[in-house]
Coordinates of C-alpha atoms and ligand atoms in Angstrom, one line a residue:
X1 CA 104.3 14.0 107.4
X2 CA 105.8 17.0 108.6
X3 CA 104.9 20.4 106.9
X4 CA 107.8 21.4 105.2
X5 CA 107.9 24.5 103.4
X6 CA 110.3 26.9 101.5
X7 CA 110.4 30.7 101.0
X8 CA 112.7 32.3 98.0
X9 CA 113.1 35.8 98.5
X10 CA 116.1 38.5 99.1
X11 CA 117.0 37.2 102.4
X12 CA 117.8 39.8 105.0
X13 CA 119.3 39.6 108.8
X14 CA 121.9 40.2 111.0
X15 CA 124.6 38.3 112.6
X16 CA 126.2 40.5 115.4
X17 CA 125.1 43.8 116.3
X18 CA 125.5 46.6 113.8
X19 CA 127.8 49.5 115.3
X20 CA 126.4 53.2 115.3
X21 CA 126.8 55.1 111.6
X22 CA 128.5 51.4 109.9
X23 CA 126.7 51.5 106.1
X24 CA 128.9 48.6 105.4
X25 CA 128.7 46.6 108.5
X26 CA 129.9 42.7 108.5
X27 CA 126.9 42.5 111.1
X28 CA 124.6 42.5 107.8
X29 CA 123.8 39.0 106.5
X30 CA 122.1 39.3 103.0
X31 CA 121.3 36.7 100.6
X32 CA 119.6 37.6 97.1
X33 CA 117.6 35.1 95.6
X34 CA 118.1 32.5 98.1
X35 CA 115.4 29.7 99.5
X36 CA 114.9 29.5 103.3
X37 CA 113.5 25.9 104.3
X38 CA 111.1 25.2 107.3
X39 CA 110.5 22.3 108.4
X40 CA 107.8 21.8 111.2
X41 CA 107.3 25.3 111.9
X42 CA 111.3 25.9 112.2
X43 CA 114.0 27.5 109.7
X44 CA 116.3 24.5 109.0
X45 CA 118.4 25.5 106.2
X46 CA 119.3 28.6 103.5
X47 CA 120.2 27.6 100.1
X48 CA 120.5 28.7 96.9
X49 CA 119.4 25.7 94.7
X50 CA 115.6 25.1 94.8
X51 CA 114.8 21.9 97.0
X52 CA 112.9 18.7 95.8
X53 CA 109.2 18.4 95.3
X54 CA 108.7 16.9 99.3
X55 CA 109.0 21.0 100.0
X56 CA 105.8 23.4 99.2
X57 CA 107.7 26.2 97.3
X58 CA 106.8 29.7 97.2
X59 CA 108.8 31.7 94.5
X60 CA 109.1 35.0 95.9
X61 CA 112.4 36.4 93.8
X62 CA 113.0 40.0 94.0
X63 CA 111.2 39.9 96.8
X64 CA 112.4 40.9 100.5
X65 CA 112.4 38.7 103.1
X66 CA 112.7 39.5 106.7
X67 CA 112.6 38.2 110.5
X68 CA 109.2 39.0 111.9
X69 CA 108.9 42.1 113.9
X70 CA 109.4 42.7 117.5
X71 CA 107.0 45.4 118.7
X72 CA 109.1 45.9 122.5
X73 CA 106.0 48.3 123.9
X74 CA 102.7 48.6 122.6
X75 CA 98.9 48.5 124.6
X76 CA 96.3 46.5 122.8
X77 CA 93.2 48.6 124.4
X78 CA 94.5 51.9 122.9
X79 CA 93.8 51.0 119.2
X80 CA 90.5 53.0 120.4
X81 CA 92.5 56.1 121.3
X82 CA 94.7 56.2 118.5
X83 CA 94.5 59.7 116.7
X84 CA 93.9 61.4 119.8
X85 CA 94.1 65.4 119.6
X86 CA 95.8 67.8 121.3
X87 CA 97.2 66.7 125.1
X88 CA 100.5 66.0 126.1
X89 CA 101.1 62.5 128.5
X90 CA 99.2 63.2 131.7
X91 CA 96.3 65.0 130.0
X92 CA 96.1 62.3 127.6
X93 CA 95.6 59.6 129.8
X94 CA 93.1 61.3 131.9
X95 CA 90.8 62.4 128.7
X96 CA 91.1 59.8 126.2
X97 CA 93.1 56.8 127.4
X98 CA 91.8 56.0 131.0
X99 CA 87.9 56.3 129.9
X100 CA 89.0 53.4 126.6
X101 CA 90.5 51.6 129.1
X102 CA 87.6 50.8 131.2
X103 CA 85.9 49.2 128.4
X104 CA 88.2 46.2 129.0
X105 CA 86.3 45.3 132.2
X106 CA 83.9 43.7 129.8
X107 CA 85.0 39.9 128.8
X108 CA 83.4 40.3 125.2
X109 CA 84.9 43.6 124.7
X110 CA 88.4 42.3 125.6
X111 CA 88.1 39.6 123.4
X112 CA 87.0 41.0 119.9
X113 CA 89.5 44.1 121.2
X114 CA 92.4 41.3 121.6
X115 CA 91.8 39.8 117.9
X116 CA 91.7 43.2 116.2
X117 CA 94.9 44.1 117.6
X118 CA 96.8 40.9 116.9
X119 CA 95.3 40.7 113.7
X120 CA 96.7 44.2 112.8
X121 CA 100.4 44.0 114.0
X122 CA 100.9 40.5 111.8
X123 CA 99.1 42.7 108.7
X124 CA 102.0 44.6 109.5
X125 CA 104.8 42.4 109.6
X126 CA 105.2 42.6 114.0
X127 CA 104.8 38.5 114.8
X128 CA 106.1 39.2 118.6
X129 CA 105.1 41.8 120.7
X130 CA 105.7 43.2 124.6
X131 CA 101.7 44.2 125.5
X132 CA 100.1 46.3 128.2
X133 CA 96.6 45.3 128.4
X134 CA 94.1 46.9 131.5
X135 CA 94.4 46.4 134.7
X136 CA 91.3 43.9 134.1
X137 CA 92.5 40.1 134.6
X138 CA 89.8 39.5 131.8
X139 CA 91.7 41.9 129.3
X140 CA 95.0 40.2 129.8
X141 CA 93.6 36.5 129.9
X142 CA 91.9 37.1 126.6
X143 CA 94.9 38.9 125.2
X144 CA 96.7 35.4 126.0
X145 CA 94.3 33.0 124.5
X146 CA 94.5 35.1 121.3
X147 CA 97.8 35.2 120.8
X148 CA 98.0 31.3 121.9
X149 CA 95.1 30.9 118.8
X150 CA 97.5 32.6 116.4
X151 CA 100.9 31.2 118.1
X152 CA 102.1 34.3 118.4
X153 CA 105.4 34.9 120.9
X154 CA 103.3 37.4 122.9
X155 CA 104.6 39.1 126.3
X156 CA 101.8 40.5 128.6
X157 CA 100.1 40.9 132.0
X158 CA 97.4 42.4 133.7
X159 CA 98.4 46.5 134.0
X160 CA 98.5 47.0 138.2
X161 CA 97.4 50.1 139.2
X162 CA 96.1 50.8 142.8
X163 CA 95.8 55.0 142.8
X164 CA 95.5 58.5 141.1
X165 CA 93.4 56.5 138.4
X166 CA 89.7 56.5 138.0
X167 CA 86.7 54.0 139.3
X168 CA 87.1 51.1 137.7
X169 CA 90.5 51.1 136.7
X170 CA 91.6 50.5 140.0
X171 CA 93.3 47.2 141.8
X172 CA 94.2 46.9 145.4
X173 CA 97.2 45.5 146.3
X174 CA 95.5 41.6 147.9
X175 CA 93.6 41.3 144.4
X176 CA 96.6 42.5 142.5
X177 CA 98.9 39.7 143.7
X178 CA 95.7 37.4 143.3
X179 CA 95.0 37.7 139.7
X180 CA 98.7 38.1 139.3
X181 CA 99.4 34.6 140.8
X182 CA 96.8 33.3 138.6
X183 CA 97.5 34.5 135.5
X184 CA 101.0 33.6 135.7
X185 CA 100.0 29.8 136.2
X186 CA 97.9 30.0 133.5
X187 CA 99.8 31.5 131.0
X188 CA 103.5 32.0 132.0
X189 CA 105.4 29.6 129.9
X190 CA 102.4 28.0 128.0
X191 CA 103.0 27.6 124.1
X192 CA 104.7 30.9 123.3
X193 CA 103.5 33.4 125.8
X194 CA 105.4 34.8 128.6
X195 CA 104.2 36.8 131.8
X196 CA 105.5 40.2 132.9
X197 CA 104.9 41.9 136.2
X198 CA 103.0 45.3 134.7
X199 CA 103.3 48.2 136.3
X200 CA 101.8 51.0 134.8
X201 CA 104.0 53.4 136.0
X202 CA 105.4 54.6 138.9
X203 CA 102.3 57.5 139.9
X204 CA 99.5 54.7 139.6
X205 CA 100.9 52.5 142.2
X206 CA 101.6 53.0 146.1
X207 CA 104.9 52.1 147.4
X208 CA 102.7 48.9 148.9
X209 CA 102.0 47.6 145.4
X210 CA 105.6 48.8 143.5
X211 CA 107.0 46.1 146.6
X212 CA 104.5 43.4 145.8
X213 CA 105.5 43.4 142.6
X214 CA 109.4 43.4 143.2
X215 CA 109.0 40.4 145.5
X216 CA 106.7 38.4 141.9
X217 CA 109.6 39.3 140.2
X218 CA 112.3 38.5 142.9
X219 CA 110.4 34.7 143.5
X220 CA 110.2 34.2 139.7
X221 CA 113.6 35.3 137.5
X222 CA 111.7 34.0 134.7
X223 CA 109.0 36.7 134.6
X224 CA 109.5 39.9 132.6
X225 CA 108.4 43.1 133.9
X226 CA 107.7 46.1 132.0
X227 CA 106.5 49.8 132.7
X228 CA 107.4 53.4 131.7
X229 CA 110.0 55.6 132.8
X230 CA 111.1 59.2 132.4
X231 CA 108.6 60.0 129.6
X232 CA 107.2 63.6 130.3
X233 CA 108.6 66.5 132.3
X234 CA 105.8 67.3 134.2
X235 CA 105.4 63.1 134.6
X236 CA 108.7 63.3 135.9
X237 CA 108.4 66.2 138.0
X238 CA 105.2 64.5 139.5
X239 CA 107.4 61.3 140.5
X240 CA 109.6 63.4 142.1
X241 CA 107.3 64.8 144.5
X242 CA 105.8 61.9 144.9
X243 CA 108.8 59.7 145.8
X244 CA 111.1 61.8 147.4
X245 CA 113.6 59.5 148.8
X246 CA 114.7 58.3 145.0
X247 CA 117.6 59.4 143.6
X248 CA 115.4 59.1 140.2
X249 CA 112.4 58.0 138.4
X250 CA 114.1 55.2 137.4
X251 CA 115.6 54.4 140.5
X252 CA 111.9 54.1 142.8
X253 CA 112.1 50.8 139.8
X254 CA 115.5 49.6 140.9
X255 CA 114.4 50.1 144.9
X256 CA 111.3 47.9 144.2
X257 CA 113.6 45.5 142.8
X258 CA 111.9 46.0 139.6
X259 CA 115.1 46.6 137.6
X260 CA 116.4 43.4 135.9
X261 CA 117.5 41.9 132.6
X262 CA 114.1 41.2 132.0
X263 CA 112.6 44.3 132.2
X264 CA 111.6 46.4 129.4
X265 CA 111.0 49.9 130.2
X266 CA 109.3 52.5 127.7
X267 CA 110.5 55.9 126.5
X268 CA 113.6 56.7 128.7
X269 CA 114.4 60.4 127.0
X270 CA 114.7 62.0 130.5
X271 CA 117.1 60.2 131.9
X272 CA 120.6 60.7 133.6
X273 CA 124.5 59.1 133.5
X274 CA 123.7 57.4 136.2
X275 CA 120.9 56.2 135.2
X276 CA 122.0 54.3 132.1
X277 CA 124.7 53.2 133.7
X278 CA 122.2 51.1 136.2
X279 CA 120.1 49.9 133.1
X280 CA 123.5 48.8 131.9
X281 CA 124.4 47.2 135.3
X282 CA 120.7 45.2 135.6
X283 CA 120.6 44.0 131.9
X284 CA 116.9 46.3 131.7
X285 CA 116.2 47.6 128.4
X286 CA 114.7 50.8 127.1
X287 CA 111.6 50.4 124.2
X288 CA 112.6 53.2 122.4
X289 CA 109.4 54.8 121.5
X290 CA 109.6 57.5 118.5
X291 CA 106.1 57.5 117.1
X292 CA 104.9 58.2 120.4
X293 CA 107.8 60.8 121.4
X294 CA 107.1 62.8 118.7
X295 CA 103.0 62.5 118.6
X296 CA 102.9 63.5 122.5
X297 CA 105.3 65.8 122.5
X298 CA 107.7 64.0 125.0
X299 CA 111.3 64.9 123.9
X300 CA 113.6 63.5 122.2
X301 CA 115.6 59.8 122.9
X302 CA 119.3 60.0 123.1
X303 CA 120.0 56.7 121.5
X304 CA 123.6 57.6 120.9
X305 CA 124.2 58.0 124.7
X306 CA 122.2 54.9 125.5
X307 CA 124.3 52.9 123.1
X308 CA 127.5 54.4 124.9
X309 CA 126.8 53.2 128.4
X310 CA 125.7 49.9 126.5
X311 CA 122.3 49.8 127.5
X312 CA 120.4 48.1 125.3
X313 CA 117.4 50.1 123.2
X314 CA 114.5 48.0 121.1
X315 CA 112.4 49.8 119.5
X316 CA 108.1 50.0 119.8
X317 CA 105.3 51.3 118.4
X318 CA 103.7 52.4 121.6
X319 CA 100.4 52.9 119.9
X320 CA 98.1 54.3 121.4
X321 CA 100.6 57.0 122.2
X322 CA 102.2 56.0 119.1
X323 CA 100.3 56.9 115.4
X324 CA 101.1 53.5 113.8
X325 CA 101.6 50.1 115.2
X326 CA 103.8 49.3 111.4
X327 CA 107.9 49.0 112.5
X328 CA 108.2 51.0 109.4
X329 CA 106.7 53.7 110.8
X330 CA 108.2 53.5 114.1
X331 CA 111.9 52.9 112.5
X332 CA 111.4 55.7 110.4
X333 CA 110.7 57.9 113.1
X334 CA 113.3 56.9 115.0
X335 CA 115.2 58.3 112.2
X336 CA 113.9 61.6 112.4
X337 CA 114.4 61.7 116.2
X338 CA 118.1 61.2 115.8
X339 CA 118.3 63.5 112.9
X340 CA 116.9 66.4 115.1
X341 CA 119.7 65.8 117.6
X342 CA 122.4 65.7 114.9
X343 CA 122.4 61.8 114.5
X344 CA 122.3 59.5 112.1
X345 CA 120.2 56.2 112.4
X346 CA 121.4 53.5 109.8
X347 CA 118.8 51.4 108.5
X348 CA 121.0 48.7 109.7
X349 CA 120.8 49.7 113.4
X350 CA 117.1 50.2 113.4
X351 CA 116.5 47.3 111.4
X352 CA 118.5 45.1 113.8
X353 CA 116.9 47.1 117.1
X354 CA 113.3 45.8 115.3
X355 CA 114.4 42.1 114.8
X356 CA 117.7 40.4 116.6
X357 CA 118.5 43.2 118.8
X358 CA 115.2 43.2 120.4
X359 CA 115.1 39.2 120.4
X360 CA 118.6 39.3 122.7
X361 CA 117.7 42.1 124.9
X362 CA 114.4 39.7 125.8
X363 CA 116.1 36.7 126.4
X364 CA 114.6 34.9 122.8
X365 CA 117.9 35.5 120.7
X366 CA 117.3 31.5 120.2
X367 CA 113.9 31.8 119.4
X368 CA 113.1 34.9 117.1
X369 CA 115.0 38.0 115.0
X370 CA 116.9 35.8 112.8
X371 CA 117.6 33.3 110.0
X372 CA 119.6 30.9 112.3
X373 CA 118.7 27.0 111.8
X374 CA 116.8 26.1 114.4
X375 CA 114.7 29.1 115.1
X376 CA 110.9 29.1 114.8
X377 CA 110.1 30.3 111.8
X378 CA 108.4 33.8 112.1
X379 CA 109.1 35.8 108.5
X380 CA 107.3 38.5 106.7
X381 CA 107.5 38.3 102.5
X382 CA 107.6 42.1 101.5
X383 CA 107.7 44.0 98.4
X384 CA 110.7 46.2 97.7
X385 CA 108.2 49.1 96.4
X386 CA 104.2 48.7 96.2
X387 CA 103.6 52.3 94.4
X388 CA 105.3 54.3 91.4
X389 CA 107.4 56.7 93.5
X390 CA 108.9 53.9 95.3
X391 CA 110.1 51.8 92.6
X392 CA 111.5 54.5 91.0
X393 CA 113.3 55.2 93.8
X394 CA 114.6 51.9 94.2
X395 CA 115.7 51.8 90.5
X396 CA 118.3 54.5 91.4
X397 CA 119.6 53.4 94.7
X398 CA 123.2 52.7 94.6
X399 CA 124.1 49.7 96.9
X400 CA 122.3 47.5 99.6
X401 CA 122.2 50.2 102.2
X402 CA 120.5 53.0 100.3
X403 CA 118.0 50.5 99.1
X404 CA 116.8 48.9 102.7
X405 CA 116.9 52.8 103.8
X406 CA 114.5 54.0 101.0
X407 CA 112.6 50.8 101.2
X408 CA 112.5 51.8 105.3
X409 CA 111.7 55.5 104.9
X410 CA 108.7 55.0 101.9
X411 CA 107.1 51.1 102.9
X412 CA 104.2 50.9 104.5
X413 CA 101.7 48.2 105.4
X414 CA 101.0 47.8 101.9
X415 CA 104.0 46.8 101.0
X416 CA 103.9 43.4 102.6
X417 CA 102.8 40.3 101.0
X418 CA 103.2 37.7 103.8
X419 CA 103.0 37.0 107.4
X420 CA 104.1 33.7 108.3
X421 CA 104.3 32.4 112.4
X422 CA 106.1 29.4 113.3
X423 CA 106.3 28.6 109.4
X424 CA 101.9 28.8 109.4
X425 CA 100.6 31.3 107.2
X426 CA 99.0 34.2 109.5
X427 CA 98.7 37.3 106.8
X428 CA 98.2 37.1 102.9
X429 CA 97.8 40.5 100.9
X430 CA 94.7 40.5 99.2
X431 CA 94.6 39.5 95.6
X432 CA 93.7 43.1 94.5
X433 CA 96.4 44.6 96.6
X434 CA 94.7 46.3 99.1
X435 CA 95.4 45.5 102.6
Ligands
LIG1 N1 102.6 56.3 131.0 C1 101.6 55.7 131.8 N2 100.7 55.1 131.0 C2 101.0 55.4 129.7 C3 100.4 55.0 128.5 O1 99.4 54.4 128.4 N3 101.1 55.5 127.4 C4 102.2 56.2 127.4 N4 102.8 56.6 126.3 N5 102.8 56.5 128.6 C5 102.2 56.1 129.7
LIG2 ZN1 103.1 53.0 126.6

């Protein structure tokens, strides 16, 4: 018999896309008190009567109940960096992040690294995720079978790098486009996972290797491709010099033929008119990285402008850069990013920019990010409020918006109860609370 299974909780997702400063958007869908069936690891129905005894309930009322999280830019090696003092972007690599990194050469070290890492993004709520591993095959291979063990909806591929990086974090281009080829018939496609073309960024690989990896992505519309762009000044000064025939950092992308719908590039903040209006042109998105803006001092994201040439934005931890790999965290500082430039983020746009807005910009609006029949079933049980100052809060919030926004600004890991991937049971709280 198939499993089937069914959730009742304050259901909670989005139909269209909210628009910029809406409180009361139609876009919301929510459903108090309602039961969500799966059936064979799929969502197959909402409703507000309990079904028959052939379902295994859980009775979650008052409860909140949510599409798992998209995490659209995050490295799994850097969990050993997080924390890191005192550096801005191109120091930080050099003194913490590249020496981690080479630890990933190591098959063992890749693996146990691989199972921490997706172990803490679904004790966060984050069931899909857009992953930089090393630019060791081994690091990305394990990543994959990891994420295959847990059924996760994992994007990934081995980081290529071929200069202005230390021994043994270096590829050439031959070997590059060797594992690449591999890799991608092993995992691109298999189960849930999906292969992107990784370039680390535009500094780390010669002209040779950026062109290698336009033509994998040119033979292969299917394949994502994901890298960084217009993150630090002196980063982007540095690309300058170092590509001077590009009208832009993110244009040495586009020349490459790196720039499509399936591309998913990081940061973003120093970026021009024309710029956006080529992400706009090539369907690329930017993962919107606050934590990380803020932590390395990068600048500050102009969402609002993004949103005006409609390109689309997710939104990502970016850990190790980033301080937290929770999308409370990182939605919470996306609202503090906005509100230094004199903007205000609903909960509604960041909410939807962490589930369905990030599962359309990927291609997987059919998959993931919402309560639609028929999509696998990846939802997170959470608690309104798990401490004092919390529930009091939410005892005094007026309306649905002010409640989701507190619940946004004050949640943490702690508050979440339940981690469920394709309808299997992934994450459980701890009887005594404590994550
Ligand atoms: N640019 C190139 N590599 C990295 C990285 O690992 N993290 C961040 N935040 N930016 C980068
Ligand atoms: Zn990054």
């Amino acid at each position: 018999m198939t499993a089937r299974v069914a959730l009742r909780g304050d259901l909670l997702d989005f139909t269209a896309e909210p628009a910029w400063g809406d409180i009361d958007s139609a876009a919301v869908r929510f459903r108090p008190g309602q039961w969500l069936l799966i059936e064979a690891g799929r969502i197959v129905a909402v409703q507000a009567d309990a079904p028959d005894a052939s379902w295994t309930r859980h009775d979650h009322v008052g409860r909140l109940i949510l599409p798992g999280f998209v995490d659209t830019h995050v490295h799994s090696p850097q969990l050993d960096v997080i924390a890191s003092y005192g550096t801005e972007l191109l120091d930080w690599l050099n003194n913490y992040t590249f020496p981690a990194e080479k630890r990933y050469a190591d098959p063992q070290q890749a693996e146990t690294g691989a199972a921490l890492f997706l172990d803490a993004l679904l004790a966060r709520g984050t069931t899909s995720a857009v992953v930089f591993p090393t630019v060791h095959k081994v690091s990305a291979d394990r990543l994959f079978a990891a994420a295959q063990q847990r059924d996760m909806r994992l994007i990934a591929g081995k980081v290529l790098m071929d200069r202005h990086a230390p021994d043994g974090l270096r590829d050439d281009v031959e070997q590059a486009e060797r594992d690449c080829r591999d890799l991608i018939a092993r995992w691109h496609g298999t189960d849930r996972l999906a292969y992107a073309v990784t370039v680390r960024f535009a500094p780390t690989s010669t002209p040779e290797q950026l062109a290698m990896a336009g033509r994998l992505c040119q033979a292969d519309p299917s394949l994502y491709m994901q890298t960084h762009v217009a993150e630090n000044r002196d980063e982007v000064r540095w690309v300058r010099d170092l590509f001077p025939e590009a009208r832009s950092y993110l244009d040495v992308y586009a020349r490459a033929g790196l720039l499509h719908r399936r591309s998913v590039l990081a940061h973003g903040i120093w970026l021009d008119a024309d710029d956006r209006a080529a992400l706009h042109e090539s369907g690329a998105q930017i993962a919107h990285s606050p934590s990380s803006n803020l932590f390395l001092g990068s600048g500050l994201f102009d969402w609002r402008a993004a949103e005006a040439a409609n390109a689309a934005v997710s939104l990502a931890s970016d850990v190790g850069g980033g301080t937290d790999l929770s999308m409370l965290a990182t939605m919470r500082d996306a609202y503090k990013v906005q509100a230094m430039a004199g903007q205000r983020l609903t909960a509604w746009k960041a909410l939807h920019a962490a589930t369905r807005g990030s599962a359309l910009a990927l291609g997987l609006g059919d998959e993931i990010g919402s309560f639609e029949p028929g999509r696998l079933a990846d939802v997170c049980v959470w608690d309104w409020a798990s401490e004092p100052v919390a529930a009091r809060r939410m005892e005094l919030a007026r309306g649905l918006h002010e409640k989701v926004f507190a619940w946004m600004i004050l949640g943490d890991r702690t508050n979440l109860v339940s981690t469920r991937v394709a309808g299997v049971e992934r994450y459980r709280r701890p009887e005594n609370g404590v994550p």
